[in-house]
Amino acid sequence: MHITQRHTLFIAAALTAGSAQAADFKAGEWDIGLGGIVNAYYTHTSCSGSQAISGLALASQALGCGGTTGRTVVGNGLLPNALTTTAKTRQEGFDIGATLMIGAAVSSGDAISNNSNVDVRQGFFTLGNADMGTLKLGRDYGLFGAPAILGDMTLIGAGAPVSATQRNRVTLGHIGSGYTYLGTYGQVAYTLPTTGGFSATVALMSPVDASGTSFTGRSSPQLQAQASVAFNGGKVWLGLKNQKFEGPANAGFTMNGVEVGGSITAGALGFAANVQSGKGLGVLSDGDSGNRKQTNVLLQATWQATAKTKLGLNWGESRLKDGTSSDLRSNTNVTAGLYYGLTKSVTLVGELSRTTSRPVTGEQAKMTGVALGGIVFF
């Protein structure tokens, strides 16, 4: 198995409650696993063009360069540093599991503040068996957008190194410029028993408020569902999400989204495509752009040049409809990356990226980014 494929599978296991830990031991009738991820990247961004775009314009000075024309940060890439503990056992015919993931960031805004942004993304337990399927209760990643971010080559790199988010958090990969973040939610999810290469999950999520707006989620849960079919050398998937947002003066709206995509490997070449479309999906997270129609597209090609070296190029765009002249129309990012497996646990990464933000009318903003660093899995 190529080293970068192994790392992607490690992350996929974490997102789906699998176990790929550095340490496994017994505690009574429980099997305990402990592992994690640590990464750091030197990034530099340079911003130019219009600064008059309202909304989440990733290439603007305000976001892309942290309020200046250029910014240097040594911080996390798209993944946080993370420590993950899993536990599993079998009791009275049931497979029982639990996962707790605690994350932290590398960079902070000054040299005296403690880096106290604890990022708890997972805390859930599962119950089921091969006949009944699996029930999950607790906090975990969403279903909608999971195939896109898991298949994004910049998951173990930086992608768009947006300084405003990287300082005390992470970069964005193609979040906001190719797909909306999959999010973390309190949830009750049910996964059908796997049949051949077919799998399906449906979940009720705790309703969320729309970040940066007056729209709130109240009495109705968010619904997400995903189905996929795996075949020799590839996979295709379909996802759905829905939530009602309430606003002042009965100005609420309903978020609806659909996602389709697929990936295939042909020898040393890999290709992937993902499309999300709907209303109220948000640029970065659910509903943050209000009741606007939106389409997100991600296209990617990779080449496993040697057993240790992978090269890749991907392009993504998040495009909004409607809006006034200065409102954000689209964020586009193209990233070229080199991923070198120094050892089975360490991957060194170099990426160049260009992000462009366009308003409904007027001049665009541009951000050029470079990221150099690495990631270790243990």
Coordinates of C-alpha atoms in Angstrom, one line a residue:
M1 CA 0.0 0.0 0.0
H2 CA 1.3 3.5 -0.9
I3 CA 2.1 5.6 2.1
T4 CA -0.3 8.4 1.3
Q5 CA -3.1 5.9 0.8
R6 CA -2.3 4.4 4.3
H7 CA -2.6 7.9 5.8
T8 CA -5.9 8.6 4.1
L9 CA -7.3 5.3 5.4
F10 CA -6.1 6.2 8.9
I11 CA -8.2 9.4 8.7
A12 CA -11.1 7.6 7.2
A13 CA -11.0 5.2 10.1
A14 CA -11.2 8.0 12.6
L15 CA -14.1 9.6 10.7
T16 CA -16.0 6.3 10.7
A17 CA -15.1 5.1 14.2
G18 CA -12.6 2.5 12.9
S19 CA -9.4 1.7 14.7
A20 CA -6.0 2.5 13.3
Q21 CA -4.2 3.2 16.6
A22 CA -0.5 3.1 17.6
A23 CA -1.3 1.3 20.8
D24 CA -3.8 -1.4 21.5
F25 CA -4.3 -3.1 24.8
K26 CA -6.9 -5.0 26.9
A27 CA -8.7 -3.5 29.9
G28 CA -10.9 -6.2 31.3
E29 CA -13.3 -7.2 28.5
W30 CA -12.6 -4.0 26.5
D31 CA -10.1 -3.5 23.7
I32 CA -8.6 0.0 24.0
G33 CA -6.9 1.9 21.1
L34 CA -4.8 5.0 21.4
G35 CA -3.4 7.0 18.4
G36 CA -3.3 10.4 16.9
I37 CA -2.1 13.0 14.4
V38 CA 0.4 15.9 14.7
N39 CA 1.2 18.3 11.8
A40 CA 2.7 21.7 11.2
Y41 CA 3.1 23.8 8.1
Y42 CA 5.0 27.0 7.2
T43 CA 2.6 28.9 5.1
H44 CA 2.8 32.3 3.4
T45 CA -0.1 34.1 1.7
S46 CA -0.1 37.2 -0.5
C47 CA -3.3 39.0 -1.2
S48 CA -4.2 41.5 -4.0
G49 CA -7.2 42.9 -5.8
S50 CA -10.6 44.1 -4.5
Q51 CA -11.2 44.3 -0.8
A52 CA -14.8 45.4 -1.2
I53 CA -16.4 42.0 -1.4
S54 CA -18.9 41.3 1.4
G55 CA -19.3 37.9 2.9
L56 CA -16.8 35.0 3.2
A57 CA -14.4 36.1 0.4
L58 CA -11.5 33.7 1.2
A59 CA -9.0 35.5 -1.0
S60 CA -9.6 38.9 0.6
Q61 CA -7.0 40.6 2.8
A62 CA -9.4 40.2 5.8
L63 CA -9.5 36.4 5.6
G64 CA -6.8 35.2 3.3
C65 CA -4.0 37.3 4.7
G66 CA -5.3 38.1 8.2
G67 CA -6.0 41.8 7.6
T68 CA -2.8 42.6 5.6
T69 CA -1.4 42.2 2.1
G70 CA 0.7 39.2 3.2
R71 CA 0.9 36.9 6.2
T72 CA 3.3 34.2 7.4
V73 CA 2.0 31.5 9.8
V74 CA 3.5 28.3 11.2
G75 CA 0.4 26.4 12.1
N76 CA -1.8 23.4 11.4
G77 CA -2.8 22.3 7.9
L78 CA -6.4 21.2 7.2
L79 CA -6.2 18.7 10.1
P80 CA -5.8 19.7 13.8
N81 CA -3.4 17.9 16.1
A82 CA -5.5 15.2 17.5
L83 CA -5.5 12.4 20.1
T84 CA -8.1 9.7 19.6
T85 CA -9.1 7.0 22.0
T86 CA -11.3 4.1 21.0
A87 CA -12.9 1.3 23.0
K88 CA -14.7 -1.8 21.8
T89 CA -16.2 -5.0 23.2
R90 CA -18.9 -7.6 22.5
Q91 CA -21.6 -8.2 25.0
E92 CA -24.7 -10.3 24.8
G93 CA -24.6 -10.4 21.0
F94 CA -23.9 -6.7 20.5
D95 CA -20.8 -5.0 19.2
I96 CA -20.2 -1.9 21.4
G97 CA -17.8 0.8 20.7
A98 CA -16.9 4.3 21.9
T99 CA -14.7 7.0 20.4
L100 CA -13.3 10.3 21.9
M101 CA -11.2 12.7 19.8
I102 CA -9.6 15.8 21.3
G103 CA -7.8 18.3 19.0
A104 CA -5.6 21.3 19.4
A105 CA -4.0 23.9 17.2
V106 CA -0.3 24.9 16.6
S107 CA -0.5 28.6 16.0
S108 CA -1.9 31.4 18.1
G109 CA -2.1 35.2 17.4
D110 CA 0.6 36.4 19.8
A111 CA 3.5 35.0 21.8
I112 CA 1.9 35.2 25.3
S113 CA -1.6 33.9 25.0
N114 CA -2.0 30.2 25.8
N115 CA -3.2 28.1 23.0
S116 CA -6.5 27.0 24.7
N117 CA -8.7 26.2 21.7
V118 CA -9.5 22.6 22.5
D119 CA -11.3 21.1 19.5
V120 CA -13.5 18.1 20.5
R121 CA -14.9 16.7 17.3
Q122 CA -15.8 13.2 18.3
G123 CA -17.4 11.8 21.5
F124 CA -19.9 9.0 20.7
F125 CA -20.7 5.3 21.2
T126 CA -22.0 2.7 18.8
L127 CA -24.2 -0.4 19.3
G128 CA -25.1 -3.1 16.8
N129 CA -24.1 -6.2 15.0
A130 CA -23.8 -7.7 11.5
D131 CA -27.6 -8.5 11.3
M132 CA -29.1 -5.3 12.7
G133 CA -26.7 -2.7 11.5
T134 CA -25.2 -0.1 13.8
L135 CA -26.7 2.7 15.9
K136 CA -24.5 5.7 16.8
L137 CA -25.3 8.3 19.5
G138 CA -23.1 11.3 20.4
R139 CA -21.0 13.9 18.7
D140 CA -19.4 13.1 15.4
Y141 CA -18.7 14.4 11.9
G142 CA -21.6 14.9 9.5
L143 CA -22.4 12.6 6.5
F144 CA -22.9 15.3 3.9
G145 CA -19.4 16.4 2.6
A146 CA -17.5 13.5 4.1
P147 CA -16.6 11.8 0.8
A148 CA -15.4 15.2 -0.6
I149 CA -13.0 16.1 2.3
L150 CA -11.8 12.5 2.8
G151 CA -10.9 12.3 -0.9
D152 CA -9.3 15.7 -1.0
M153 CA -5.5 15.3 -1.4
T154 CA -5.0 18.5 0.7
L155 CA -6.5 16.7 3.7
I156 CA -3.0 15.8 4.9
G157 CA -1.7 19.2 3.6
A158 CA -3.1 22.8 3.7
G159 CA -5.0 23.6 0.5
A160 CA -6.1 27.2 0.8
P161 CA -3.9 28.5 3.7
V162 CA -6.4 31.1 4.9
S163 CA -4.5 32.9 7.7
A164 CA -7.7 34.1 9.5
T165 CA -8.6 30.5 10.2
Q166 CA -5.1 29.0 10.5
R167 CA -4.2 31.2 13.5
N168 CA -5.4 29.2 16.4
R169 CA -7.3 26.7 14.2
V170 CA -6.7 25.1 10.8
T171 CA -6.4 26.0 7.1
L172 CA -9.4 25.3 4.8
G173 CA -8.3 22.8 2.1
H174 CA -11.2 23.3 -0.3
I175 CA -13.8 24.3 2.4
G176 CA -15.6 27.3 1.0
S177 CA -14.0 26.7 -2.5
G178 CA -15.2 23.3 -3.5
Y179 CA -17.4 22.0 -0.7
T180 CA -19.0 23.1 2.5
Y181 CA -17.4 21.8 5.7
L182 CA -18.9 18.5 6.8
G183 CA -19.4 19.8 10.3
T184 CA -19.6 18.1 13.7
Y185 CA -23.0 17.5 15.3
G186 CA -24.7 15.8 18.2
Q187 CA -26.5 13.0 16.4
V188 CA -28.4 9.7 16.3
A189 CA -27.3 7.8 13.2
Y190 CA -28.2 4.3 11.9
T191 CA -26.1 2.4 9.4
L192 CA -27.6 -0.5 7.5
P193 CA -25.8 -3.8 7.4
T194 CA -23.3 -3.7 4.6
T195 CA -24.3 -5.8 1.5
G196 CA -21.6 -6.4 -1.0
G197 CA -20.2 -2.9 -1.8
F198 CA -23.4 -1.1 -0.8
S199 CA -23.6 0.9 2.5
A200 CA -26.1 3.5 3.7
T201 CA -26.5 5.7 6.8
V202 CA -29.3 8.1 7.9
A203 CA -28.9 10.5 10.8
L204 CA -30.9 13.0 12.9
M205 CA -28.5 15.8 13.8
S206 CA -28.9 18.4 16.5
P207 CA -30.1 21.5 14.7
V208 CA -27.4 24.3 14.4
D209 CA -27.6 28.0 14.1
A210 CA -26.3 29.7 10.9
S211 CA -22.9 31.2 11.8
G212 CA -22.7 35.0 11.5
T213 CA -26.4 35.4 10.8
S214 CA -29.6 35.8 12.9
F215 CA -31.0 32.5 11.6
T216 CA -31.3 29.7 14.2
G217 CA -32.2 26.0 14.3
R218 CA -34.8 25.2 17.0
S219 CA -37.4 22.5 17.1
S220 CA -36.8 20.5 14.0
P221 CA -33.7 18.3 13.8
Q222 CA -31.3 18.3 10.8
L223 CA -31.6 15.3 8.6
Q224 CA -28.6 13.8 6.7
A225 CA -28.3 10.6 4.7
Q226 CA -25.6 9.0 2.6
A227 CA -25.4 5.9 0.4
S228 CA -22.4 4.6 -1.5
V229 CA -21.4 1.7 -3.7
A230 CA -17.8 0.5 -3.8
F231 CA -16.4 -1.5 -6.7
N232 CA -13.0 -2.7 -7.8
G233 CA -10.9 0.4 -8.0
G234 CA -13.5 3.0 -7.2
K235 CA -16.6 4.2 -5.4
V236 CA -19.7 6.4 -6.1
W237 CA -21.9 8.1 -3.5
L238 CA -25.0 10.1 -2.9
G239 CA -25.8 12.4 0.0
L240 CA -28.7 14.5 1.3
K241 CA -29.2 17.1 4.0
N242 CA -32.1 19.2 5.3
Q243 CA -32.7 21.7 8.1
K244 CA -35.2 24.4 8.8
F245 CA -33.8 27.8 10.0
E246 CA -35.9 30.3 11.8
G247 CA -35.3 34.0 11.6
P248 CA -36.8 37.3 12.8
A249 CA -40.2 38.4 11.4
N250 CA -40.9 34.9 10.0
A251 CA -37.9 35.3 7.6
G252 CA -36.6 31.8 8.0
F253 CA -35.7 29.3 5.3
T254 CA -35.1 25.6 4.8
M255 CA -31.7 24.3 3.9
N256 CA -31.8 21.6 1.3
G257 CA -28.7 20.0 -0.3
V258 CA -27.8 17.0 -2.5
E259 CA -24.3 15.6 -3.1
V260 CA -23.1 13.2 -5.8
G261 CA -19.6 12.1 -6.6
G262 CA -17.2 9.3 -7.4
S263 CA -13.5 8.3 -7.4
I264 CA -11.5 5.8 -9.4
T265 CA -8.0 4.5 -9.4
A266 CA -6.3 3.2 -12.6
G267 CA -2.8 2.0 -11.9
A268 CA -0.8 5.0 -10.6
L269 CA -3.5 7.5 -11.6
G270 CA -6.4 8.6 -9.4
F271 CA -9.4 10.7 -10.3
A272 CA -12.2 12.1 -8.1
A273 CA -15.2 14.5 -8.6
N274 CA -17.8 15.8 -6.2
V275 CA -20.7 18.1 -6.7
Q276 CA -22.9 19.7 -4.0
S277 CA -26.0 21.7 -4.9
G278 CA -28.9 23.2 -2.9
K279 CA -30.2 26.2 -1.0
G280 CA -28.7 27.5 2.2
L281 CA -25.7 25.2 2.3
G282 CA -23.4 28.0 3.4
V283 CA -19.9 28.9 2.2
L284 CA -18.1 27.4 5.2
S285 CA -20.9 26.0 7.3
D286 CA -24.6 25.4 7.3
G287 CA -26.7 28.5 6.4
D288 CA -23.9 31.1 6.8
S289 CA -24.8 32.7 3.4
G290 CA -28.6 32.8 4.2
N291 CA -31.2 31.6 1.8
R292 CA -29.1 31.6 -1.4
K293 CA -28.8 28.9 -4.0
Q294 CA -25.3 27.4 -4.1
T295 CA -23.2 24.9 -6.1
N296 CA -19.9 23.4 -5.0
V297 CA -17.6 21.5 -7.3
L298 CA -14.4 19.6 -6.7
L299 CA -12.2 18.0 -9.4
Q300 CA -9.0 16.2 -8.7
A301 CA -6.2 14.1 -10.4
T302 CA -3.3 12.4 -8.7
W303 CA -0.3 10.4 -9.8
Q304 CA 1.6 8.0 -7.6
A305 CA 5.0 8.7 -9.3
T306 CA 6.9 6.4 -7.0
A307 CA 6.2 4.2 -4.0
K308 CA 6.8 7.2 -1.8
T309 CA 5.9 10.2 -3.9
K310 CA 2.5 11.4 -5.0
L311 CA 1.8 14.4 -7.1
G312 CA -1.7 16.0 -7.4
L313 CA -3.7 18.8 -8.8
N314 CA -7.2 19.8 -7.8
W315 CA -9.6 22.6 -8.5
G316 CA -12.7 23.6 -6.6
E317 CA -15.3 26.3 -6.7
S318 CA -18.2 27.4 -4.4
R319 CA -20.7 29.5 -6.4
L320 CA -23.7 31.4 -5.0
K321 CA -26.7 32.8 -6.9
D322 CA -28.5 36.1 -6.4
G323 CA -27.2 38.8 -4.1
T324 CA -26.4 42.5 -4.5
S325 CA -23.4 43.8 -6.4
S326 CA -20.8 43.6 -3.6
D327 CA -22.0 40.2 -2.3
L328 CA -19.7 37.2 -2.8
R329 CA -20.4 35.3 -6.0
S330 CA -17.7 32.6 -5.8
N331 CA -14.6 31.3 -4.2
T332 CA -12.3 29.3 -6.5
N333 CA -9.1 27.5 -5.4
V334 CA -6.6 25.5 -7.4
T335 CA -3.8 23.6 -5.6
A336 CA -0.8 21.7 -6.8
G337 CA 0.8 19.4 -4.2
L338 CA 3.7 17.0 -3.7
Y339 CA 3.4 14.4 -0.9
Y340 CA 6.4 12.4 0.1
G341 CA 6.3 9.4 2.5
L342 CA 9.5 9.8 4.4
T343 CA 8.6 6.8 6.6
K344 CA 5.4 4.8 7.1
S345 CA 4.4 7.4 9.7
V346 CA 5.7 10.7 8.4
T347 CA 4.6 12.4 5.2
L348 CA 6.3 15.6 4.0
V349 CA 4.2 18.0 2.0
G350 CA 4.7 20.9 -0.4
E351 CA 1.8 22.8 -1.9
L352 CA 1.2 25.9 -4.1
S353 CA -2.3 27.3 -4.3
R354 CA -4.2 30.2 -5.9
T355 CA -7.5 31.3 -4.5
T356 CA -9.8 33.8 -6.2
S357 CA -12.9 35.5 -4.8
R358 CA -15.4 37.2 -7.1
P359 CA -18.3 39.5 -6.2
V360 CA -21.6 39.6 -8.0
T361 CA -20.2 42.5 -10.0
G362 CA -16.9 44.3 -9.8
E363 CA -13.2 43.4 -9.3
Q364 CA -12.0 40.1 -7.8
A365 CA -9.7 39.4 -4.9
K366 CA -6.7 37.0 -5.3
M367 CA -4.6 35.1 -2.8
T368 CA -1.4 33.2 -3.6
G369 CA -0.4 30.6 -1.0
V370 CA 2.5 28.3 -0.3
A371 CA 2.6 25.5 2.4
L372 CA 5.7 23.5 3.4
G373 CA 5.7 21.0 6.3
G374 CA 4.6 17.6 7.3
I375 CA 2.3 15.3 9.2
V376 CA 2.9 12.3 11.5
F377 CA 0.4 9.5 12.3
F378 CA 1.0 7.5 15.4

